[in-house]
C-alpha cells in the first residue's frame, strides 16, 4: 500500500521488528502497546500491500456479506497514531541473527533488538499436474478473493478441492455468487477434523440441497487445461469442467525464513511458554509456531499467545499453556459447531441426541465427569456453554442426565431427576412428536396392559418411529408400573433402542440409503455404531438397494473384507468354488500348483465337497486368486454370510438308485445362487433318492429327488443344535425346484435378522408362515424369485477376480516394511 | 526426518475406520489404525487374548474389535475394554504434514 520511511534518528529505545502484518503480528503489537506504549520502537513488515485485516472474515467478503473495509482491523491512522513504521508489500526474505538484521526482497536492511516472527501459514498445494495453471488458486488472502470474484462475474463452473472449513466456505461464497460449484473431498466425511461421520452426513445433505455437488472419497489426479484451467480429473477418470479451481486442502506453518536463519523448527517454529524461539532475541507467534508439540490453524489460540508474548516483552512473564479450540462453520443458515477432542476412547462416554425431524445432531463427550469434546449440528445454541464447561473442566456429574438438552433445560433447577421431570409434565404434554401421542395417552395405554416398551410402541405408537422419545416412554413405564415393567425384545445392540425388525422396516419405509442416514434417522446413541450393528446395517441396506447401495468394506467382518477365512495364526484359508462338488484335471492341477507355489502347509477336503487351501499369507491372496481364476475358478464364498456350497450325490447318471439328475440340478442351483449376500451362511444340498447321501435334510434348503419329482425341505442345520428340515412342499419339475429355491432364499434374505440362520428363523416365524409365502402364494413366490434374480444380476461378479486385478490393494499389502538390521523401507503402494 | 521416528506413509493410505500394517522382520507387525474422526493410532498387531490380528478387526469409535473372538481393544491405550482383561503394547504415532510417523524404539521392541 505504502512505504513509510523507517525512522533511523536518535530514538534510543529498543527496536522491535515484526515480520508479518497479519492477525498475529498486529495483535501482538496491540497487546504490547496496551501494556507499555513507549517501551519499544516498532516496525512491521507485511507481504501484502495492505493494512492489517481480519483474515477469518474473508469468507463473508466472498459471500458478499461484508466488504474489505468492514474487515480492516487497523487502518493507516492506527499505525501513524502509534508511531509504528509499516513496510507493506516488501516482504522480509532473510534474517541475519549474528548481525541482528533483516533484509527485504527490495534490498532494504533493518536492524533489530527483538525480532517477532508472525509469518502465519501457507496454503498447501497438492502436487498434481496442472497445479500451476492460471485459474488455480488458494483461499488465503484478499488477492485470492479478488480472483474468485472476477471468476464469478464471468460465471461458469468452479471446483473446490478440499471439504474442510475453508473449502466449504469458499464453495458457499462461489455458489452464492452464481457459480456451479463442485466440492472434491478426499475423505468420506466432510470436515472430518471437526465433525464426526453423523454430523458430516447432515452437512453434506444440506449443501447438496443448496445445489452444490459434493464428491466425497474423491481423489484428484490432475488439473487439465490448455493455457488456463479447464477442469479437474479424478483418479477414477471422472472429468469435472471448471474455469476456476480453489485448492483448500490445508495449511502449513510458514517456517522457511526461520529455518534458513537456523532457528529450531519442528512442524512449526519451536517456542517456549513465553513465545521465545531457540534464539532469546527472536520471538514467534501465531500459526507459524509449534508450542508443546502443537500447531494451531485457528484464531482463538492467537489471542492467548499474544497475551503471554506481550507479558514477556514487558518483563512480567505469565506463560502460555496451550489452547483448546472450537470451530464454527461460517455458512449462513447451516449451524455447525465442534470443540475439543471427539475421538472418544478409553473412559469416554458419548451422550448423543438426534432429532431427525429437525435435522439436529448433538454429541457431547464426557470423561471422568468432565466434558472433553462436543459436536453440534443444526442446533448450536449451546456450543458456547459446552465449550465453557470444557475449558473450565467443570464437574458435570450433577448435570449428566440432562446435559445434552442444553443449558436452559439442564440448569432449570430441580430437573436433575429426569423421572421427576416427566412426572411433572401435564397429561396433554406431547411425548411422541412423530405420532402425536400425549403423556395421558401413553399412561392410559400402559394402564390397559402395555407393560413393555414394545407393547407401547405397538398400541399407541409412541416411540415407534424415530425413537427419540424412548427415554420418556421408559420413564412413564417406570412411573406407572414400578418394577412390573417387562423387558422388550432384544435391541439390535447397545447403540439403539430398536430391534432388528424395527430397523429393517424403517430402512425400507423411509427409503434410507446409507449407514450414517440410518443412524441419524433412528437416533443411534453412538457416533459410528459398533461391530454388531455396522455389519447388520450394511447387509440390510445391501439387501434393500440391490445394485445401488455401495458396500461399506469397513463395516464387514474380516473374512468378508478379505474374501478368505482368517485362521488363528493370522494366515488365511482359500476355498475355490467347485460347482455341485464337481471338479476336473485343470482345476486340480491349478490347485496343486498354488499349494506348491505358495508353500501352503495343508489342503483339506471340506464337508461341502470342495478343497480348502490353508496357510496363505494376506499379501499373497491376490496372486493365489489370479492363479485360480486363470484355471476358471471363482470365489467359493466359504468365508461369507452368503451361499456356501451346493452338495450333491451322483444321482441318476451313475447311481443305480438315483431317481433324478441330482448332480446336474445342484450345479444349476449353485450357478443361480452363488455370490448372494445373506443374513447368515446358507447351505444347499440335492440328494438323488430318499437314501439322501447328500444329507439334504440338515441343510438350509435341501432337495430330495423321488420318482415323481422333488421334495423341497427347509430350515435344517448340522451345527451345535442339529435340526432336521421341515418339508416345504413337493414339486414336479426341475424348473419349479429352482424357482421355489430362489423364492425361499429371497424371503430369508428379506425377513430374517442378521446372523440368524434359517433354522432359528423358521422356529421363530413358524413353518406354516413360510409355506404360506412360498408354496401357497404363487404371485408372491414369483415376485420373490424375480427380486432374487434381479439382485443376483449385481452380485455375481467374482470378488477374487476384482482383487487379483488390483482392487482394494490396500487390504492386502503392508504400508511399509521394517528390518531392524537393514533399516527401513517405505513402499509406495496405493497412495 | 529425525532418527527416532519412522515415516511409514501418507495418512490417506490408511482407510477411514480401517487399518494398515507395517511388517517388522522377525517380530510382530505393527497395526496402524485410522478412526472415523481421522485420528491415527498404532498397536502391536496382536490381541492380548489369543493373538488375533487386530489390524483385521472392525474399527468403531476409539476401539477395534478383534476378528478372532470380538474382544474390544482401546486404540489409545491398548487395553481390553468391557469385562475382558489384557493389554496390547501401543506404538507412539505422530502426524507431520500428512505423513504418518511411528516411534522407532517401540517398533524395534516389536522385533525383539
mmCIF file of C-alpha atoms in Angstrom, chain A residues 124 186-189 192-193 195-197 252 266-267 341-347 363 494 527-532 534-535 552 554-558 561-562 566-572 617-619 809-811 813-821 823-824 826-831, chain B residues 6-26 29 32 34-39 41 45 50-53 55-63 65 67-68 70 72-79 81 95-100 102 104 107-108 111:
data_model
loop_
_atom_site.group_PDB
_atom_site.id
_atom_site.type_symbol
_atom_site.label_atom_id
_atom_site.label_comp_id
_atom_site.label_asym_id
_atom_site.label_seq_id
_atom_site.Cartn_x
_atom_site.Cartn_y
_atom_site.Cartn_z
ATOM 1 C CA UNK A 124 -0.827 -26.495 0.873
ATOM 2 C CA UNK A 186 -10.587 -36.980 -0.381
ATOM 3 C CA UNK A 187 -12.135 -38.240 2.837
ATOM 4 C CA UNK A 188 -15.532 -39.897 3.151
ATOM 5 C CA UNK A 189 -16.670 -37.289 5.696
ATOM 6 C CA UNK A 192 -13.565 -34.785 9.217
ATOM 7 C CA UNK A 193 -11.177 -32.996 11.565
ATOM 8 C CA UNK A 195 -17.034 -33.358 12.585
ATOM 9 C CA UNK A 196 -17.853 -36.978 13.095
ATOM 10 C CA UNK A 197 -19.480 -39.096 10.423
ATOM 11 C CA UNK A 252 1.318 -25.489 6.695
ATOM 12 C CA UNK A 266 9.734 -28.814 14.030
ATOM 13 C CA UNK A 267 6.340 -28.722 12.409
ATOM 14 C CA UNK A 341 -11.490 -33.952 21.444
ATOM 15 C CA UNK A 342 -14.281 -36.014 19.968
ATOM 16 C CA UNK A 343 -12.325 -39.127 19.049
ATOM 17 C CA UNK A 344 -13.734 -40.982 22.061
ATOM 18 C CA UNK A 345 -11.681 -43.794 23.506
ATOM 19 C CA UNK A 346 -10.954 -45.003 26.999
ATOM 20 C CA UNK A 347 -13.217 -43.970 29.762
ATOM 21 C CA UNK A 363 -22.883 -35.205 20.759
ATOM 22 C CA UNK A 494 -26.302 -51.112 22.704
ATOM 23 C CA UNK A 527 -21.456 -41.761 16.676
ATOM 24 C CA UNK A 528 -20.449 -44.591 14.361
ATOM 25 C CA UNK A 529 -22.056 -47.736 15.720
ATOM 26 C CA UNK A 530 -20.239 -50.860 16.821
ATOM 27 C CA UNK A 531 -19.023 -54.156 15.427
ATOM 28 C CA UNK A 532 -22.516 -55.634 15.938
ATOM 29 C CA UNK A 534 -22.488 -51.902 11.438
ATOM 30 C CA UNK A 535 -22.313 -55.254 9.595
ATOM 31 C CA UNK A 552 -19.077 -50.363 3.163
ATOM 32 C CA UNK A 554 -15.133 -51.184 6.882
ATOM 33 C CA UNK A 555 -18.484 -52.498 8.134
ATOM 34 C CA UNK A 556 -17.697 -56.057 7.142
ATOM 35 C CA UNK A 557 -16.092 -58.767 9.231
ATOM 36 C CA UNK A 558 -12.555 -59.566 8.257
ATOM 37 C CA UNK A 561 -13.441 -57.958 3.657
ATOM 38 C CA UNK A 562 -10.555 -60.260 2.723
ATOM 39 C CA UNK A 566 -8.746 -65.857 8.809
ATOM 40 C CA UNK A 567 -7.058 -68.596 10.860
ATOM 41 C CA UNK A 568 -5.730 -68.357 14.391
ATOM 42 C CA UNK A 569 -2.174 -67.604 13.237
ATOM 43 C CA UNK A 570 -3.341 -64.705 11.075
ATOM 44 C CA UNK A 571 -2.956 -66.526 7.753
ATOM 45 C CA UNK A 572 -5.936 -67.277 5.538
ATOM 46 C CA UNK A 617 -0.463 -65.015 3.734
ATOM 47 C CA UNK A 618 -2.617 -61.918 3.376
ATOM 48 C CA UNK A 619 -0.146 -60.398 0.908
ATOM 49 C CA UNK A 809 -4.968 -53.302 -2.888
ATOM 50 C CA UNK A 810 -4.529 -51.648 0.475
ATOM 51 C CA UNK A 811 -6.334 -54.529 2.189
ATOM 52 C CA UNK A 813 -0.258 -55.040 1.132
ATOM 53 C CA UNK A 814 1.560 -53.736 4.194
ATOM 54 C CA UNK A 815 2.100 -49.994 4.274
ATOM 55 C CA UNK A 816 5.826 -50.359 4.901
ATOM 56 C CA UNK A 817 8.403 -52.944 5.961
ATOM 57 C CA UNK A 818 10.982 -52.651 8.713
ATOM 58 C CA UNK A 819 14.008 -54.855 9.207
ATOM 59 C CA UNK A 820 15.960 -53.850 12.330
ATOM 60 C CA UNK A 821 19.391 -54.711 10.902
ATOM 61 C CA UNK A 823 16.763 -50.428 8.130
ATOM 62 C CA UNK A 824 13.526 -49.219 6.854
ATOM 63 C CA UNK A 826 8.717 -47.446 2.672
ATOM 64 C CA UNK A 827 6.895 -48.933 -0.249
ATOM 65 C CA UNK A 828 4.910 -46.580 -2.399
ATOM 66 C CA UNK A 829 1.821 -48.667 -2.626
ATOM 67 C CA UNK A 830 -1.645 -47.452 -3.277
ATOM 68 C CA UNK A 831 -1.050 -43.890 -2.097
ATOM 69 C CA UNK B 6 9.876 -43.979 11.039
ATOM 70 C CA UNK B 7 7.977 -42.310 8.206
ATOM 71 C CA UNK B 8 5.566 -45.016 7.047
ATOM 72 C CA UNK B 9 3.495 -43.111 4.509
ATOM 73 C CA UNK B 10 0.575 -40.766 3.915
ATOM 74 C CA UNK B 11 -2.356 -40.695 6.322
ATOM 75 C CA UNK B 12 -4.616 -41.164 3.305
ATOM 76 C CA UNK B 13 -3.145 -44.599 2.627
ATOM 77 C CA UNK B 14 -4.996 -45.894 5.684
ATOM 78 C CA UNK B 15 -8.713 -46.418 5.050
ATOM 79 C CA UNK B 16 -11.026 -44.495 7.395
ATOM 80 C CA UNK B 17 -12.404 -46.853 10.055
ATOM 81 C CA UNK B 18 -9.742 -49.289 8.870
ATOM 82 C CA UNK B 19 -6.112 -50.102 9.247
ATOM 83 C CA UNK B 20 -2.851 -51.000 7.546
ATOM 84 C CA UNK B 21 0.180 -52.861 8.811
ATOM 85 C CA UNK B 22 3.905 -52.261 8.976
ATOM 86 C CA UNK B 23 5.749 -55.530 8.568
ATOM 87 C CA UNK B 24 8.546 -55.999 11.089
ATOM 88 C CA UNK B 25 11.068 -58.660 10.174
ATOM 89 C CA UNK B 26 11.485 -61.205 12.947
ATOM 90 C CA UNK B 29 3.606 -56.473 12.693
ATOM 91 C CA UNK B 32 -1.830 -48.616 12.179
ATOM 92 C CA UNK B 34 -7.430 -44.532 11.396
ATOM 93 C CA UNK B 35 -10.724 -43.750 13.118
ATOM 94 C CA UNK B 36 -13.877 -42.162 11.704
ATOM 95 C CA UNK B 37 -12.633 -38.865 13.157
ATOM 96 C CA UNK B 38 -9.374 -39.225 11.281
ATOM 97 C CA UNK B 39 -7.188 -39.944 14.324
ATOM 98 C CA UNK B 41 -3.137 -44.919 16.331
ATOM 99 C CA UNK B 45 -0.800 -56.332 15.751
ATOM 100 C CA UNK B 50 -5.342 -65.320 21.511
ATOM 101 C CA UNK B 51 -3.004 -63.151 19.466
ATOM 102 C CA UNK B 52 -5.533 -62.304 16.748
ATOM 103 C CA UNK B 53 -4.514 -59.734 14.134
ATOM 104 C CA UNK B 55 -5.407 -54.910 12.035
ATOM 105 C CA UNK B 56 -8.124 -57.135 10.577
ATOM 106 C CA UNK B 57 -10.833 -56.077 13.036
ATOM 107 C CA UNK B 58 -13.719 -53.628 12.749
ATOM 108 C CA UNK B 59 -12.764 -50.140 13.964
ATOM 109 C CA UNK B 60 -15.556 -48.292 15.761
ATOM 110 C CA UNK B 61 -15.314 -45.229 17.960
ATOM 111 C CA UNK B 62 -11.869 -45.363 19.550
ATOM 112 C CA UNK B 63 -11.656 -49.159 19.620
ATOM 113 C CA UNK B 65 -12.921 -55.474 17.681
ATOM 114 C CA UNK B 67 -11.506 -60.636 14.423
ATOM 115 C CA UNK B 68 -10.994 -63.865 16.349
ATOM 116 C CA UNK B 70 -14.552 -59.951 19.262
ATOM 117 C CA UNK B 72 -12.669 -54.810 22.057
ATOM 118 C CA UNK B 73 -9.260 -53.177 22.360
ATOM 119 C CA UNK B 74 -8.750 -49.467 23.021
ATOM 120 C CA UNK B 75 -6.715 -47.875 20.241
ATOM 121 C CA UNK B 76 -5.222 -45.237 22.525
ATOM 122 C CA UNK B 77 -4.077 -47.454 25.425
ATOM 123 C CA UNK B 78 -4.123 -50.989 24.004
ATOM 124 C CA UNK B 79 -6.250 -52.105 26.984
ATOM 125 C CA UNK B 81 -12.426 -52.878 27.164
ATOM 126 C CA UNK B 95 1.340 -36.909 12.025
ATOM 127 C CA UNK B 96 3.529 -34.418 10.232
ATOM 128 C CA UNK B 97 2.277 -32.643 7.153
ATOM 129 C CA UNK B 98 0.060 -35.569 6.216
ATOM 130 C CA UNK B 99 2.774 -38.182 6.826
ATOM 131 C CA UNK B 100 2.413 -40.878 9.474
ATOM 132 C CA UNK B 102 5.762 -44.192 14.225
ATOM 133 C CA UNK B 104 11.352 -46.336 16.072
ATOM 134 C CA UNK B 107 8.893 -50.725 16.613
ATOM 135 C CA UNK B 108 12.256 -52.225 17.484
ATOM 136 C CA UNK B 111 11.022 -57.093 16.572
#
